mmCIF file of C-alpha atoms in Angstrom:
data_model
loop_
_atom_site.group_PDB
_atom_site.id
_atom_site.type_symbol
_atom_site.label_atom_id
_atom_site.label_comp_id
_atom_site.label_asym_id
_atom_site.label_seq_id
_atom_site.Cartn_x
_atom_site.Cartn_y
_atom_site.Cartn_z
ATOM 1 C CA MET S 1 -51.356 -220.822 -108.013
ATOM 2 C CA ASN S 2 -47.688 -221.814 -107.909
ATOM 3 C CA ILE S 3 -45.192 -220.131 -105.603
ATOM 4 C CA ILE S 4 -41.959 -219.310 -107.448
ATOM 5 C CA SER S 5 -40.353 -217.299 -104.644
ATOM 6 C CA GLN S 6 -41.192 -215.474 -101.428
ATOM 7 C CA ALA S 7 -39.110 -213.077 -99.337
ATOM 8 C CA THR S 8 -39.731 -210.778 -96.389
ATOM 9 C CA ALA S 9 -39.288 -207.071 -97.078
ATOM 10 C CA PHE S 10 -40.148 -204.150 -94.769
ATOM 11 C CA GLY S 11 -42.255 -206.484 -92.664
ATOM 12 C CA GLY S 12 -44.310 -207.582 -95.658
ATOM 13 C CA MET S 13 -43.998 -210.329 -98.261
ATOM 14 C CA GLN S 14 -42.626 -210.001 -101.787
ATOM 15 C CA GLY S 15 -43.715 -212.986 -103.805
ATOM 16 C CA VAL S 16 -43.492 -214.206 -107.371
ATOM 17 C CA PHE S 17 -46.204 -216.587 -108.525
ATOM 18 C CA SER S 18 -47.532 -218.277 -111.646
ATOM 19 C CA ASP S 19 -50.865 -219.658 -112.707
ATOM 20 C CA GLY S 20 -52.333 -221.238 -115.810
ATOM 21 C CA SER S 21 -54.221 -218.558 -117.724
ATOM 22 C CA GLU S 22 -57.369 -219.477 -119.607
ATOM 23 C CA ALA S 23 -57.330 -216.108 -121.375
ATOM 24 C CA CYS S 24 -53.727 -216.308 -122.600
ATOM 25 C CA LYS S 25 -53.557 -220.119 -122.952
ATOM 26 C CA CYS S 26 -50.238 -220.333 -121.115
ATOM 27 C CA GLU S 27 -48.614 -220.113 -117.704
ATOM 28 C CA MET S 28 -48.492 -216.464 -116.594
ATOM 29 C CA THR S 29 -46.061 -215.108 -113.997
ATOM 30 C CA PHE S 30 -46.797 -212.150 -111.720
ATOM 31 C CA ALA S 31 -45.361 -210.501 -108.608
ATOM 32 C CA VAL S 32 -47.286 -209.417 -105.514
ATOM 33 C CA PHE S 33 -46.092 -207.364 -102.546
ATOM 34 C CA VAL S 34 -48.298 -207.767 -99.476
ATOM 35 C CA PRO S 35 -47.753 -205.152 -96.718
ATOM 36 C CA PRO S 36 -47.621 -206.099 -93.033
ATOM 37 C CA LYS S 37 -50.985 -204.409 -92.491
ATOM 38 C CA ALA S 38 -52.615 -207.261 -94.452
ATOM 39 C CA ILE S 39 -51.951 -209.562 -91.511
ATOM 40 C CA THR S 40 -54.840 -207.930 -89.664
ATOM 41 C CA GLU S 41 -57.101 -206.417 -92.343
ATOM 42 C CA PRO S 42 -57.735 -206.362 -96.105
ATOM 43 C CA CYS S 43 -55.662 -203.787 -97.979
ATOM 44 C CA PRO S 44 -56.274 -201.807 -101.183
ATOM 45 C CA VAL S 45 -54.719 -203.095 -104.405
ATOM 46 C CA LEU S 46 -52.492 -201.052 -106.709
ATOM 47 C CA TRP S 47 -51.716 -202.540 -110.123
ATOM 48 C CA TYR S 48 -48.431 -201.703 -111.846
ATOM 49 C CA LEU S 49 -48.197 -202.359 -115.598
ATOM 50 C CA SER S 50 -44.701 -202.503 -117.097
ATOM 51 C CA GLY S 51 -43.425 -201.310 -120.462
ATOM 52 C CA LEU S 52 -42.103 -202.807 -123.688
ATOM 53 C CA THR S 53 -39.520 -205.622 -123.296
ATOM 54 C CA CYS S 54 -40.206 -205.819 -119.543
ATOM 55 C CA THR S 55 -41.572 -208.569 -117.321
ATOM 56 C CA HIS S 56 -42.972 -208.514 -113.786
ATOM 57 C CA ALA S 57 -39.371 -208.363 -112.539
ATOM 58 C CA ASN S 58 -38.308 -204.917 -113.779
ATOM 59 C CA VAL S 59 -40.292 -202.849 -111.311
ATOM 60 C CA MET S 60 -39.935 -205.498 -108.605
ATOM 61 C CA GLU S 61 -36.148 -205.250 -108.771
ATOM 62 C CA LYS S 62 -35.675 -201.577 -109.713
ATOM 63 C CA GLY S 63 -38.873 -199.714 -108.827
ATOM 64 C CA GLU S 64 -38.131 -199.201 -105.106
ATOM 65 C CA TYR S 65 -41.780 -199.403 -104.018
ATOM 66 C CA ARG S 66 -41.729 -201.795 -101.055
ATOM 67 C CA ARG S 67 -40.757 -199.443 -98.227
ATOM 68 C CA MET S 68 -43.497 -196.946 -99.034
ATOM 69 C CA ALA S 69 -46.069 -199.609 -99.907
ATOM 70 C CA ALA S 70 -45.449 -201.237 -96.526
ATOM 71 C CA GLU S 71 -45.850 -197.891 -94.771
ATOM 72 C CA LEU S 72 -49.063 -197.042 -96.625
ATOM 73 C CA GLY S 73 -50.586 -200.529 -96.466
ATOM 74 C CA LEU S 74 -50.818 -201.103 -100.234
ATOM 75 C CA ILE S 75 -50.822 -204.449 -102.019
ATOM 76 C CA ILE S 76 -48.794 -204.018 -105.233
ATOM 77 C CA VAL S 77 -49.534 -206.399 -108.118
ATOM 78 C CA CYS S 78 -47.078 -206.532 -111.039
ATOM 79 C CA PRO S 79 -48.280 -208.672 -113.972
ATOM 80 C CA ASP S 80 -46.174 -209.739 -116.927
ATOM 81 C CA THR S 81 -46.415 -207.750 -120.158
ATOM 82 C CA SER S 82 -47.441 -210.580 -122.497
ATOM 83 C CA PRO S 83 -48.079 -214.313 -122.720
ATOM 84 C CA ARG S 84 -44.964 -216.510 -122.652
ATOM 85 C CA GLY S 85 -43.928 -219.971 -123.793
ATOM 86 C CA ASN S 86 -42.478 -221.869 -126.730
ATOM 87 C CA ASP S 87 -45.882 -222.142 -128.408
ATOM 88 C CA VAL S 88 -46.718 -218.424 -128.106
ATOM 89 C CA PRO S 89 -46.302 -216.435 -131.365
ATOM 90 C CA ASP S 90 -43.488 -213.911 -131.409
ATOM 91 C CA GLU S 91 -41.342 -211.710 -133.647
ATOM 92 C CA LEU S 92 -37.851 -212.424 -132.406
ATOM 93 C CA THR S 93 -36.198 -209.416 -134.032
ATOM 94 C CA ASN S 94 -38.956 -206.912 -133.215
ATOM 95 C CA TRP S 95 -39.023 -205.638 -129.607
ATOM 96 C CA GLN S 96 -42.250 -203.750 -130.298
ATOM 97 C CA MET S 97 -44.260 -206.867 -131.106
ATOM 98 C CA GLY S 98 -44.961 -210.243 -129.535
ATOM 99 C CA LYS S 99 -43.457 -211.390 -126.250
ATOM 100 C CA GLY S 100 -42.864 -208.456 -123.936
ATOM 101 C CA ALA S 101 -45.127 -206.276 -126.085
ATOM 102 C CA GLY S 102 -48.715 -207.300 -125.373
ATOM 103 C CA PHE S 103 -49.975 -203.667 -125.219
ATOM 104 C CA TYR S 104 -52.692 -204.735 -122.746
ATOM 105 C CA LEU S 105 -55.208 -205.404 -125.502
ATOM 106 C CA ASP S 106 -57.200 -208.406 -126.724
ATOM 107 C CA ALA S 107 -55.825 -209.373 -130.144
ATOM 108 C CA THR S 108 -58.320 -210.319 -132.865
ATOM 109 C CA GLU S 109 -55.931 -211.241 -135.686
ATOM 110 C CA GLU S 110 -54.065 -214.478 -136.307
ATOM 111 C CA PRO S 111 -51.728 -215.809 -135.087
ATOM 112 C CA TRP S 112 -51.947 -213.441 -132.100
ATOM 113 C CA ALA S 113 -55.582 -213.888 -131.059
ATOM 114 C CA GLU S 114 -55.041 -217.313 -129.520
ATOM 115 C CA ASN S 115 -52.756 -216.044 -126.741
ATOM 116 C CA TYR S 116 -52.606 -212.261 -126.701
ATOM 117 C CA GLN S 117 -55.665 -211.551 -124.561
ATOM 118 C CA MET S 118 -53.930 -209.274 -122.106
ATOM 119 C CA TYR S 119 -56.866 -206.907 -121.522
ATOM 120 C CA THR S 120 -59.063 -209.793 -120.373
ATOM 121 C CA TYR S 121 -56.221 -211.231 -118.316
ATOM 122 C CA ILE S 122 -55.523 -207.938 -116.514
ATOM 123 C CA THR S 123 -59.127 -206.830 -115.989
ATOM 124 C CA GLU S 124 -60.883 -210.142 -115.288
ATOM 125 C CA GLU S 125 -58.750 -213.227 -114.761
ATOM 126 C CA LEU S 126 -55.886 -211.981 -112.597
ATOM 127 C CA PRO S 127 -58.096 -209.774 -110.356
ATOM 128 C CA ALA S 128 -60.259 -212.812 -109.566
ATOM 129 C CA LEU S 129 -57.135 -214.718 -108.529
ATOM 130 C CA ILE S 130 -55.762 -211.835 -106.429
ATOM 131 C CA GLY S 131 -59.084 -211.412 -104.639
ATOM 132 C CA LYS S 132 -59.185 -215.106 -103.834
ATOM 133 C CA GLN S 133 -55.568 -215.730 -102.816
ATOM 134 C CA PHE S 134 -54.599 -212.537 -100.949
ATOM 135 C CA ARG S 135 -56.141 -210.393 -98.249
ATOM 136 C CA ALA S 136 -57.102 -207.770 -100.803
ATOM 137 C CA ASP S 137 -59.890 -205.206 -100.624
ATOM 138 C CA MET S 138 -61.003 -205.360 -104.259
ATOM 139 C CA SER S 139 -63.417 -202.472 -103.691
ATOM 140 C CA ARG S 140 -60.352 -200.203 -103.471
ATOM 141 C CA GLN S 141 -58.198 -200.593 -106.585
ATOM 142 C CA GLY S 142 -55.820 -198.218 -108.322
ATOM 143 C CA ILE S 143 -53.678 -198.671 -111.412
ATOM 144 C CA PHE S 144 -50.463 -197.153 -112.761
ATOM 145 C CA GLY S 145 -47.688 -198.050 -115.146
ATOM 146 C CA HIS S 146 -44.739 -197.041 -117.289
ATOM 147 C CA SER S 147 -44.575 -196.402 -121.038
ATOM 148 C CA MET S 148 -46.611 -199.204 -122.677
ATOM 149 C CA GLY S 149 -47.825 -199.912 -119.149
ATOM 150 C CA GLY S 150 -48.801 -196.274 -118.745
ATOM 151 C CA HIS S 151 -50.874 -196.656 -121.900
ATOM 152 C CA GLY S 152 -52.447 -199.756 -120.358
ATOM 153 C CA ALA S 153 -53.193 -197.994 -117.076
ATOM 154 C CA LEU S 154 -54.839 -194.976 -118.749
ATOM 155 C CA THR S 155 -56.999 -197.020 -121.106
ATOM 156 C CA ILE S 156 -58.035 -199.599 -118.508
ATOM 157 C CA ALA S 157 -59.008 -196.855 -116.045
ATOM 158 C CA LEU S 158 -60.978 -194.957 -118.693
ATOM 159 C CA ARG S 159 -62.869 -198.121 -119.618
ATOM 160 C CA ASN S 160 -63.459 -199.188 -116.009
ATOM 161 C CA PRO S 161 -64.121 -196.022 -113.995
ATOM 162 C CA ASP S 162 -66.395 -197.839 -111.548
ATOM 163 C CA ARG S 163 -63.649 -200.303 -110.599
ATOM 164 C CA PHE S 164 -60.619 -198.069 -110.195
ATOM 165 C CA LYS S 165 -60.405 -195.161 -107.787
ATOM 166 C CA SER S 166 -57.047 -193.817 -108.995
ATOM 167 C CA CYS S 167 -54.775 -193.862 -112.033
ATOM 168 C CA SER S 168 -51.315 -192.488 -112.756
ATOM 169 C CA ALA S 169 -48.523 -193.077 -115.234
ATOM 170 C CA PHE S 170 -44.820 -192.634 -115.853
ATOM 171 C CA ALA S 171 -44.087 -191.570 -119.446
ATOM 172 C CA PRO S 172 -47.187 -193.199 -120.980
ATOM 173 C CA ILE S 173 -47.879 -193.778 -124.672
ATOM 174 C CA VAL S 174 -51.035 -191.650 -124.767
ATOM 175 C CA GLU S 175 -52.015 -192.105 -128.426
ATOM 176 C CA PRO S 176 -50.612 -195.488 -129.529
ATOM 177 C CA SER S 177 -52.735 -195.585 -132.674
ATOM 178 C CA THR S 178 -50.540 -192.868 -134.222
ATOM 179 C CA ALA S 179 -47.203 -193.431 -132.469
ATOM 180 C CA ASP S 180 -44.292 -194.802 -134.499
ATOM 181 C CA TRP S 181 -43.519 -197.626 -132.089
ATOM 182 C CA SER S 182 -47.073 -198.870 -131.444
ATOM 183 C CA ALA S 183 -49.244 -198.337 -134.554
ATOM 184 C CA PRO S 184 -47.606 -201.237 -136.481
ATOM 185 C CA ALA S 185 -48.266 -203.565 -133.545
ATOM 186 C CA PHE S 186 -51.879 -202.401 -133.300
ATOM 187 C CA GLU S 187 -52.431 -203.280 -136.955
ATOM 188 C CA LYS S 188 -50.989 -206.760 -136.488
ATOM 189 C CA TYR S 189 -52.964 -207.411 -133.307
ATOM 190 C CA LEU S 190 -56.262 -205.727 -134.240
ATOM 191 C CA GLY S 191 -56.404 -205.545 -138.037
ATOM 192 C CA SER S 192 -56.481 -202.629 -140.448
ATOM 193 C CA ASP S 193 -59.794 -201.127 -139.285
ATOM 194 C CA ARG S 194 -58.584 -198.311 -137.045
ATOM 195 C CA ALA S 195 -62.010 -197.914 -135.469
ATOM 196 C CA ALA S 196 -61.230 -201.107 -133.551
ATOM 197 C CA TRP S 197 -58.085 -199.494 -132.157
ATOM 198 C CA ARG S 198 -59.873 -196.648 -130.388
ATOM 199 C CA LYS S 199 -60.809 -198.566 -127.239
ATOM 200 C CA TYR S 200 -57.094 -199.121 -126.593
ATOM 201 C CA ASP S 201 -56.094 -195.490 -127.163
ATOM 202 C CA ALA S 202 -56.385 -192.997 -124.274
ATOM 203 C CA VAL S 203 -56.758 -189.906 -126.458
ATOM 204 C CA ALA S 204 -59.409 -191.607 -128.606
ATOM 205 C CA LEU S 205 -61.288 -192.884 -125.556
ATOM 206 C CA VAL S 206 -61.552 -189.374 -124.112
ATOM 207 C CA SER S 207 -62.635 -188.026 -127.512
ATOM 208 C CA ASP S 208 -65.302 -190.753 -127.638
ATOM 209 C CA GLY S 209 -66.686 -189.767 -124.242
ATOM 210 C CA ALA S 210 -64.859 -192.006 -121.741
ATOM 211 C CA ARG S 211 -64.283 -190.309 -118.398
ATOM 212 C CA PHE S 212 -62.194 -190.787 -115.263
ATOM 213 C CA PRO S 213 -61.963 -188.284 -112.392
ATOM 214 C CA GLU S 214 -58.267 -187.465 -112.494
ATOM 215 C CA PHE S 215 -54.851 -188.571 -113.679
ATOM 216 C CA LEU S 216 -51.278 -187.953 -112.579
ATOM 217 C CA ILE S 217 -48.555 -188.189 -115.259
ATOM 218 C CA ASP S 218 -44.818 -187.714 -114.744
ATOM 219 C CA GLN S 219 -42.629 -187.330 -117.822
ATOM 220 C CA GLY S 220 -38.897 -186.816 -118.217
ATOM 221 C CA GLU S 221 -37.903 -184.114 -120.690
ATOM 222 C CA ALA S 222 -34.704 -186.011 -121.604
ATOM 223 C CA ASP S 223 -36.731 -189.074 -122.624
ATOM 224 C CA GLY S 224 -35.564 -190.243 -126.053
ATOM 225 C CA PHE S 225 -39.070 -191.508 -126.880
ATOM 226 C CA LEU S 226 -40.866 -188.284 -125.962
ATOM 227 C CA GLU S 227 -41.409 -186.795 -129.419
ATOM 228 C CA ASN S 228 -42.305 -189.872 -131.472
ATOM 229 C CA GLY S 229 -43.773 -192.323 -128.981
ATOM 230 C CA LEU S 230 -45.124 -190.700 -125.820
ATOM 231 C CA ARG S 231 -46.366 -187.139 -126.588
ATOM 232 C CA PRO S 232 -48.220 -186.413 -123.313
ATOM 233 C CA TRP S 233 -49.345 -183.047 -124.655
ATOM 234 C CA LEU S 234 -51.842 -184.903 -126.851
ATOM 235 C CA PHE S 235 -53.595 -186.240 -123.755
ATOM 236 C CA GLU S 236 -53.412 -182.833 -122.116
ATOM 237 C CA GLU S 237 -55.172 -181.367 -125.145
ATOM 238 C CA ALA S 238 -57.755 -184.182 -125.210
ATOM 239 C CA VAL S 239 -58.937 -183.588 -121.636
ATOM 240 C CA LYS S 240 -59.372 -179.839 -122.077
ATOM 241 C CA GLY S 241 -63.023 -178.896 -121.807
ATOM 242 C CA THR S 242 -63.885 -182.129 -119.968
ATOM 243 C CA ASP S 243 -64.348 -182.755 -116.247
ATOM 244 C CA ILE S 244 -61.158 -184.861 -116.188
ATOM 245 C CA LYS S 245 -58.475 -183.392 -113.949
ATOM 246 C CA LEU S 246 -54.920 -183.924 -115.214
ATOM 247 C CA THR S 247 -51.707 -183.195 -113.360
ATOM 248 C CA LEU S 248 -48.890 -183.393 -115.919
ATOM 249 C CA ARG S 249 -45.419 -182.844 -114.495
ATOM 250 C CA LEU S 250 -42.374 -182.464 -116.764
ATOM 251 C CA HIS S 251 -38.929 -183.054 -115.288
ATOM 252 C CA GLN S 252 -35.694 -181.716 -116.720
ATOM 253 C CA ARG S 253 -32.802 -184.171 -117.287
ATOM 254 C CA TYR S 254 -34.855 -187.304 -116.532
ATOM 255 C CA ASP S 255 -34.978 -190.060 -119.167
ATOM 256 C CA HIS S 256 -37.137 -193.172 -119.746
ATOM 257 C CA SER S 257 -35.306 -195.453 -117.313
ATOM 258 C CA TYR S 258 -36.091 -196.861 -113.883
ATOM 259 C CA TYR S 259 -33.829 -194.203 -112.401
ATOM 260 C CA PHE S 260 -36.635 -191.824 -113.379
ATOM 261 C CA ILE S 261 -39.396 -194.140 -112.154
ATOM 262 C CA SER S 262 -37.783 -194.885 -108.802
ATOM 263 C CA THR S 263 -37.250 -191.153 -108.189
ATOM 264 C CA PHE S 264 -40.972 -190.427 -108.311
ATOM 265 C CA MET S 265 -42.342 -193.785 -107.121
ATOM 266 C CA ASP S 266 -42.958 -192.674 -103.534
ATOM 267 C CA GLY S 267 -44.966 -189.698 -104.742
ATOM 268 C CA HIS S 268 -47.187 -191.884 -106.890
ATOM 269 C CA LEU S 269 -47.795 -194.369 -104.089
ATOM 270 C CA LYS S 270 -48.791 -191.574 -101.702
ATOM 271 C CA TRP S 271 -51.067 -190.071 -104.362
ATOM 272 C CA HIS S 272 -52.839 -193.394 -104.861
ATOM 273 C CA ALA S 273 -53.082 -194.069 -101.114
ATOM 274 C CA GLU S 274 -54.903 -190.766 -100.590
ATOM 275 C CA ARG S 275 -57.534 -191.790 -103.131
ATOM 276 C CA LEU S 276 -57.814 -195.418 -102.084
ATOM 277 C CA GLY S 277 -58.467 -194.542 -98.447
#
């Protein structure tokens, strides 16, 4: 593991690191905030997955999580959103595909399959590294994210209910298989057989029987992507009649930006801390 930068914040450590990824066949960068409590005891881990066009840096620089994470004793891990490098396939003029748009899935189609193994990277490879390199209690993990990262958080939690104790999202893409800005990418990554898409689609996973105890979703009503990309009401409808508890909060005047995310970040961190113990 390579140290790119380290700085003290609220008595803890904000670091940026990189490591060679076997899953993604490239050097992957990620950020980790370690609270001061980790000096004396292992702390629970909360994963934050970012959205389209983002890197690890967006939430690190604009998410305003460190003060509350330090107070609550949470390790915050912020992975990148896709593989990177000159040899990694990309669509330079398409922000919804390629670098910055990994959708937290394992691609099966060429040329994407060689590098775009983000599901394996997030659920297997990076957790092993975090558990080894930091004073992390890997028996207490939560996950949340924004937009594409909210999609990743919901689907990863639904597929790994024994690993994660909490899951929330800011403006998630709840049904990417039918959304205008994600379905084309799914076809390129996973092929034309839509049955293969279902394990990366939160609404489909619930319909197919996947379960997770509860979710918290915050959504701005002034979000320009609400109607065609996000559509949280589809997830609300999907969980009806199941034992999944959903708290869906709609907020007037809030958009898709980090002004929205930073406003409700403290509330999400407290919500996760209650469930992580």
